[in-house]
């Protein structure tokens, strides 16, 4: 078990009383890309990436392209032919620290797969990732969407804005969000990218620089919470599924274990408080559009208990 989970993950598994499930699920973690995973990633049009800057801040980005822009060069190497928008910190971060966490997610089929390892950008702009951990996740909390090819696949930046708090428009965006992505890093610096979903309103705004969201039942591995337990630096990403705009936040997260607070949010097993340090909004020049089909049947109700 020591070789699969780090100390933060083991600590959260113990606090949650889910060591047995975590041990069982650890058997799915591999260091290579198995045949079915190779076929899956080569059909995808989007991939999420988590990286860390020289200052220790975690950022989470997304890359898009026509199916085939992600490929498996071998069972230990993934190549991605896509450049992020000019203001996105992904490339700059990788030049100083190769650690990267990837998440390939198919909203329409409700399939997701994590690939963690080391990334490198070559002269042509191609991102190559050498794998260290490869494993799938369950379909829970994934809202069903399909990407419309007529809208295009590539992201082209029209405008970018930096700030240290979220604007009123961005607060409304977050209030209506049913999906976000979270990037985290272990104390040893290993990166991870993960998905979170729920009914609109599952992410609460406490003020213009603080968010609160529930941690629902998952795979019991606690990869994200294990990282947050030992290293609070966190990135969050919200995608505008009607245009391809992105809202990237970096800050610090803290796990809330208080049962009284947790009981107020239906379905929550823990809460996470996220404090914003920096905000990056990137407006896309060419629309990338996902059609919404249905919410995940696993989403808990949002009727609060008082």
Short mmCIF file of C-alpha atoms in Angstrom, two decimals:
data_model
loop_
_atom_site.label_atom_id
_atom_site.label_comp_id
_atom_site.label_asym_id
_atom_site.label_seq_id
_atom_site.Cartn_x
_atom_site.Cartn_y
_atom_site.Cartn_z
CA UNK A 1 0.00 0.00 0.00
CA UNK A 2 2.86 2.40 0.69
CA UNK A 3 3.83 2.28 -2.98
CA UNK A 4 0.33 3.21 -4.19
CA UNK A 5 -0.90 5.85 -1.74
CA UNK A 6 1.05 8.65 -0.10
CA UNK A 7 0.75 9.65 3.55
CA UNK A 8 -1.98 12.27 2.97
CA UNK A 9 -4.22 9.81 1.13
CA UNK A 10 -3.71 7.16 3.82
CA UNK A 11 -4.55 9.69 6.54
CA UNK A 12 -7.83 10.76 4.90
CA UNK A 13 -8.80 7.16 4.16
CA UNK A 14 -8.38 6.40 7.86
CA UNK A 15 -10.30 9.50 8.99
CA UNK A 16 -13.14 8.55 6.64
CA UNK A 17 -13.06 4.90 7.74
CA UNK A 18 -12.64 3.69 4.16
CA UNK A 19 -9.25 1.97 4.26
CA UNK A 20 -10.64 -1.37 3.06
CA UNK A 21 -12.38 0.10 0.00
CA UNK A 22 -9.31 2.16 -0.80
CA UNK A 23 -7.13 -0.94 -0.69
CA UNK A 24 -9.50 -2.81 -3.00
CA UNK A 25 -9.70 0.06 -5.47
CA UNK A 26 -5.95 0.56 -5.49
CA UNK A 27 -5.68 -2.56 -7.64
CA UNK A 28 -6.98 -0.52 -10.59
CA UNK A 29 -3.97 1.83 -10.53
CA UNK A 30 -1.34 0.96 -13.14
CA UNK A 31 1.84 2.56 -14.38
CA UNK A 32 1.05 1.83 -18.05
CA UNK A 33 -1.77 2.62 -20.47
CA UNK A 34 -3.77 -0.53 -21.06
CA UNK A 35 -5.24 -1.31 -24.49
CA UNK A 36 -8.78 -0.10 -23.75
CA UNK A 37 -7.45 3.18 -22.35
CA UNK A 38 -5.40 3.76 -25.51
CA UNK A 39 -8.52 3.46 -27.63
CA UNK A 40 -10.47 5.74 -25.28
CA UNK A 41 -8.05 8.69 -25.20
CA UNK A 42 -7.65 8.69 -28.98
CA UNK A 43 -11.37 9.45 -29.41
CA UNK A 44 -11.39 12.43 -27.03
CA UNK A 45 -11.67 16.13 -27.93
CA UNK A 46 -10.72 17.57 -24.53
CA UNK A 47 -8.27 16.84 -21.74
CA UNK A 48 -7.79 18.53 -18.35
CA UNK A 49 -4.27 19.28 -17.06
CA UNK A 50 -3.04 20.19 -13.58
CA UNK A 51 0.38 21.83 -13.14
CA UNK A 52 2.23 23.88 -10.53
CA UNK A 53 4.20 27.12 -10.90
CA UNK A 54 7.55 28.09 -9.41
CA UNK A 55 5.70 29.82 -6.57
CA UNK A 56 3.90 26.58 -5.65
CA UNK A 57 0.53 27.73 -6.95
CA UNK A 58 -1.54 25.02 -8.62
CA UNK A 59 -3.34 25.76 -11.87
CA UNK A 60 -5.74 23.57 -13.81
CA UNK A 61 -6.22 24.03 -17.56
CA UNK A 62 -8.01 22.38 -20.45
CA UNK A 63 -6.81 21.54 -23.94
CA UNK A 64 -9.03 20.76 -26.92
CA UNK A 65 -8.64 19.38 -30.42
CA UNK A 66 -10.17 17.15 -33.04
CA UNK A 67 -10.38 13.46 -32.04
CA UNK A 68 -6.89 12.04 -32.42
CA UNK A 69 -5.12 15.09 -30.98
CA UNK A 70 -4.34 12.84 -27.99
CA UNK A 71 -2.51 9.63 -28.78
CA UNK A 72 -0.58 6.90 -26.98
CA UNK A 73 2.90 6.71 -28.50
CA UNK A 74 3.54 3.68 -26.27
CA UNK A 75 2.11 2.10 -23.15
CA UNK A 76 4.01 4.66 -21.06
CA UNK A 77 3.77 7.78 -23.22
CA UNK A 78 0.90 10.09 -24.18
CA UNK A 79 1.27 12.86 -26.75
CA UNK A 80 -1.07 15.85 -27.01
CA UNK A 81 -1.06 18.09 -30.08
CA UNK A 82 -2.70 21.24 -28.75
CA UNK A 83 -1.50 24.58 -27.44
CA UNK A 84 -3.24 26.36 -24.56
CA UNK A 85 -4.33 30.01 -24.88
CA UNK A 86 -1.45 32.47 -24.60
CA UNK A 87 -2.30 33.55 -21.04
CA UNK A 88 -2.72 30.04 -19.66
CA UNK A 89 0.18 29.13 -17.29
CA UNK A 90 0.40 25.49 -18.44
CA UNK A 91 3.51 25.74 -20.62
CA UNK A 92 5.35 28.10 -18.27
CA UNK A 93 4.67 25.78 -15.35
CA UNK A 94 5.94 22.70 -17.17
CA UNK A 95 9.16 24.46 -18.15
CA UNK A 96 9.98 24.85 -14.45
CA UNK A 97 8.34 21.65 -13.10
CA UNK A 98 7.50 18.61 -15.28
CA UNK A 99 4.95 17.10 -12.88
CA UNK A 100 1.47 16.94 -14.43
CA UNK A 101 -1.91 15.41 -13.73
CA UNK A 102 -4.24 14.68 -16.64
CA UNK A 103 -7.93 13.84 -16.74
CA UNK A 104 -9.55 12.57 -19.92
CA UNK A 105 -13.33 12.83 -19.62
CA UNK A 106 -16.11 11.88 -22.03
CA UNK A 107 -19.25 13.67 -20.83
CA UNK A 108 -21.53 11.90 -23.30
CA UNK A 109 -20.49 8.37 -22.26
CA UNK A 110 -19.75 9.35 -18.65
CA UNK A 111 -16.24 7.89 -18.75
CA UNK A 112 -13.16 9.44 -17.13
CA UNK A 113 -9.56 8.40 -16.77
CA UNK A 114 -6.63 9.85 -14.84
CA UNK A 115 -3.06 9.90 -16.12
CA UNK A 116 -0.39 11.28 -13.79
CA UNK A 117 3.28 11.61 -14.68
CA UNK A 118 5.89 13.96 -16.10
CA UNK A 119 5.30 16.30 -19.03
CA UNK A 120 7.56 17.94 -21.56
CA UNK A 121 6.88 20.51 -24.30
CA UNK A 122 8.92 20.05 -27.47
CA UNK A 123 9.82 22.68 -30.09
CA UNK A 124 6.67 21.99 -32.11
CA UNK A 125 4.48 22.66 -29.06
CA UNK A 126 3.60 19.01 -28.59
CA UNK A 127 3.06 17.92 -24.99
CA UNK A 128 4.52 14.51 -24.16
CA UNK A 129 3.63 12.85 -20.85
CA UNK A 130 5.47 9.87 -19.42
CA UNK A 131 3.00 7.94 -17.27
CA UNK A 132 3.40 6.98 -13.62
CA UNK A 133 -0.26 6.33 -12.68
CA UNK A 134 -3.13 5.40 -14.99
CA UNK A 135 -6.62 4.48 -13.80
CA UNK A 136 -10.31 4.97 -14.47
CA UNK A 137 -12.96 6.58 -12.28
CA UNK A 138 -16.66 5.85 -11.86
CA UNK A 139 -19.35 7.73 -13.87
CA UNK A 140 -20.95 9.39 -10.83
CA UNK A 141 -21.80 13.11 -10.93
CA UNK A 142 -20.95 13.52 -14.65
CA UNK A 143 -23.62 15.58 -16.43
CA UNK A 144 -24.28 14.22 -19.90
CA UNK A 145 -23.12 16.58 -22.65
CA UNK A 146 -21.98 16.25 -26.25
CA UNK A 147 -19.51 18.46 -28.08
CA UNK A 148 -20.87 20.03 -31.26
CA UNK A 149 -18.25 19.78 -34.04
CA UNK A 150 -19.85 22.71 -35.89
CA UNK A 151 -18.59 25.00 -33.15
CA UNK A 152 -14.97 24.03 -33.71
CA UNK A 153 -12.41 22.27 -31.55
CA UNK A 154 -9.53 24.69 -31.03
CA UNK A 155 -9.27 27.37 -28.37
CA UNK A 156 -8.15 30.81 -29.55
CA UNK A 157 -7.80 33.55 -26.96
CA UNK A 158 -9.67 36.79 -27.54
CA UNK A 159 -9.16 38.34 -24.13
CA UNK A 160 -7.68 37.48 -20.73
CA UNK A 161 -8.12 39.12 -17.35
CA UNK A 162 -6.24 38.61 -14.08
CA UNK A 163 -7.61 39.58 -10.65
CA UNK A 164 -7.49 38.49 -7.02
CA UNK A 165 -11.23 38.02 -6.53
CA UNK A 166 -14.20 36.91 -8.59
CA UNK A 167 -16.44 39.53 -10.19
CA UNK A 168 -20.22 39.60 -9.82
CA UNK A 169 -20.60 38.00 -13.29
CA UNK A 170 -18.14 35.26 -12.36
CA UNK A 171 -19.95 34.67 -9.08
CA UNK A 172 -23.16 34.05 -11.04
CA UNK A 173 -21.26 31.69 -13.34
CA UNK A 174 -20.13 29.66 -10.33
CA UNK A 175 -23.61 29.69 -8.75
CA UNK A 176 -25.06 28.14 -11.90
CA UNK A 177 -22.22 25.65 -12.46
CA UNK A 178 -22.94 21.92 -12.36
CA UNK A 179 -19.34 20.91 -13.05
CA UNK A 180 -15.84 22.02 -12.16
CA UNK A 181 -12.35 20.53 -12.17
CA UNK A 182 -9.88 20.57 -9.33
CA UNK A 183 -6.10 20.34 -9.44
CA UNK A 184 -3.99 19.39 -6.43
CA UNK A 185 -0.46 18.32 -5.51
CA UNK A 186 0.91 15.94 -2.93
CA UNK A 187 3.52 17.06 -0.42
CA UNK A 188 6.05 15.36 -2.70
CA UNK A 189 4.86 17.45 -5.64
CA UNK A 190 2.95 14.80 -7.61
CA UNK A 191 0.05 16.37 -9.52
CA UNK A 192 -3.56 15.26 -9.87
CA UNK A 193 -6.57 16.50 -11.86
CA UNK A 194 -10.10 15.52 -10.89
CA UNK A 195 -13.75 16.19 -11.75
CA UNK A 196 -16.52 17.38 -9.46
CA UNK A 197 -20.20 17.56 -10.35
CA UNK A 198 -23.63 18.17 -8.84
CA UNK A 199 -26.82 20.11 -9.40
CA UNK A 200 -26.38 23.87 -10.06
CA UNK A 201 -25.75 25.52 -6.71
CA UNK A 202 -23.62 22.72 -5.28
CA UNK A 203 -20.72 25.20 -5.15
CA UNK A 204 -21.51 27.97 -2.67
CA UNK A 205 -19.97 31.44 -2.55
CA UNK A 206 -19.22 32.59 0.98
CA UNK A 207 -17.82 35.87 -0.34
CA UNK A 208 -15.95 37.21 -3.39
CA UNK A 209 -12.83 35.22 -2.57
CA UNK A 210 -14.12 32.09 -0.78
CA UNK A 211 -15.98 29.04 -2.09
CA UNK A 212 -17.48 26.05 -0.29
CA UNK A 213 -18.30 22.75 -1.94
CA UNK A 214 -19.35 19.25 -0.79
CA UNK A 215 -17.30 16.10 -1.13
CA UNK A 216 -19.68 13.35 -2.23
CA UNK A 217 -19.10 9.60 -1.96
CA UNK A 218 -16.50 8.46 -4.48
CA UNK A 219 -13.92 5.74 -5.00
CA UNK A 220 -12.55 5.93 -1.43
CA UNK A 221 -9.02 6.58 -2.72
CA UNK A 222 -9.17 10.26 -1.70
CA UNK A 223 -6.53 11.30 -4.22
CA UNK A 224 -7.69 14.93 -4.17
CA UNK A 225 -8.47 15.19 -0.46
CA UNK A 226 -5.29 13.30 0.39
CA UNK A 227 -3.34 15.96 -1.46
CA UNK A 228 -5.26 18.80 0.20
CA UNK A 229 -4.68 17.22 3.61
CA UNK A 230 -0.91 17.53 3.18
CA UNK A 231 -0.68 20.45 0.73
CA UNK A 232 -3.52 23.01 0.58
CA UNK A 233 -2.42 24.59 -2.73
CA UNK A 234 -5.27 24.04 -5.16
CA UNK A 235 -6.49 24.99 -8.62
CA UNK A 236 -10.10 25.14 -9.79
CA UNK A 237 -11.43 25.35 -13.35
CA UNK A 238 -14.92 26.29 -14.51
CA UNK A 239 -15.74 25.92 -18.23
CA UNK A 240 -18.40 27.88 -20.07
CA UNK A 241 -19.95 25.01 -22.03
CA UNK A 242 -21.75 27.44 -24.36
CA UNK A 243 -18.62 29.19 -25.63
CA UNK A 244 -15.43 27.57 -24.36
CA UNK A 245 -14.46 30.43 -22.03
CA UNK A 246 -12.59 29.42 -18.88
CA UNK A 247 -12.43 30.64 -15.30
CA UNK A 248 -9.28 29.43 -13.53
CA UNK A 249 -8.75 29.96 -9.81
CA UNK A 250 -5.69 29.23 -7.71
CA UNK A 251 -5.62 29.29 -3.93
CA UNK A 252 -5.76 27.06 -0.88
CA UNK A 253 -8.26 24.42 0.21
CA UNK A 254 -9.13 23.14 3.67
CA UNK A 255 -11.17 20.05 4.52
CA UNK A 256 -14.07 20.53 6.95
CA UNK A 257 -14.88 17.50 9.11
CA UNK A 258 -17.46 19.13 11.41
CA UNK A 259 -20.57 16.93 11.32
CA UNK A 260 -22.98 19.76 12.07
CA UNK A 261 -21.78 21.80 9.10
CA UNK A 262 -21.64 18.77 6.82
CA UNK A 263 -25.21 17.72 7.70
CA UNK A 264 -26.59 20.94 6.21
CA UNK A 265 -25.63 19.87 2.69
CA UNK A 266 -27.48 16.78 1.42
CA UNK A 267 -25.18 14.03 0.21
CA UNK A 268 -22.04 15.66 1.58
CA UNK A 269 -19.60 13.44 3.45
CA UNK A 270 -17.13 16.26 3.97
CA UNK A 271 -16.87 19.91 2.92
CA UNK A 272 -14.01 21.81 1.31
CA UNK A 273 -13.41 25.53 1.81
CA UNK A 274 -11.42 27.14 -1.02
CA UNK A 275 -9.75 30.52 -0.52
CA UNK A 276 -8.84 32.36 -3.73
CA UNK A 277 -5.41 33.89 -4.28
CA UNK A 278 -5.65 34.62 -8.00
CA UNK A 279 -8.25 34.53 -10.78
CA UNK A 280 -7.63 34.09 -14.52
CA UNK A 281 -10.51 34.54 -16.97
CA UNK A 282 -9.85 33.63 -20.60
CA UNK A 283 -12.43 34.54 -23.22
CA UNK A 284 -12.46 32.24 -26.20
CA UNK A 285 -12.47 33.78 -29.68
CA UNK A 286 -14.05 30.84 -31.50
CA UNK A 287 -17.06 29.13 -29.87
CA UNK A 288 -16.70 25.60 -28.49
CA UNK A 289 -20.16 24.34 -27.61
CA UNK A 290 -21.38 21.34 -25.64
CA UNK A 291 -25.08 20.46 -25.79
CA UNK A 292 -26.55 19.57 -22.40
CA UNK A 293 -28.61 16.36 -22.23
CA UNK A 294 -29.24 15.43 -18.61
CA UNK A 295 -27.94 15.67 -15.06
CA UNK A 296 -26.25 12.68 -13.47
CA UNK A 297 -28.77 10.48 -11.64
CA UNK A 298 -26.19 10.27 -8.83
CA UNK A 299 -26.41 14.00 -8.03
CA UNK A 300 -27.74 14.55 -4.48
CA UNK A 301 -30.64 16.91 -3.91
CA UNK A 302 -29.75 20.48 -2.98
CA UNK A 303 -32.56 20.88 -0.44
CA UNK A 304 -30.67 21.99 2.64
CA UNK A 305 -31.34 20.67 6.12
CA UNK A 306 -31.79 23.17 8.96
#
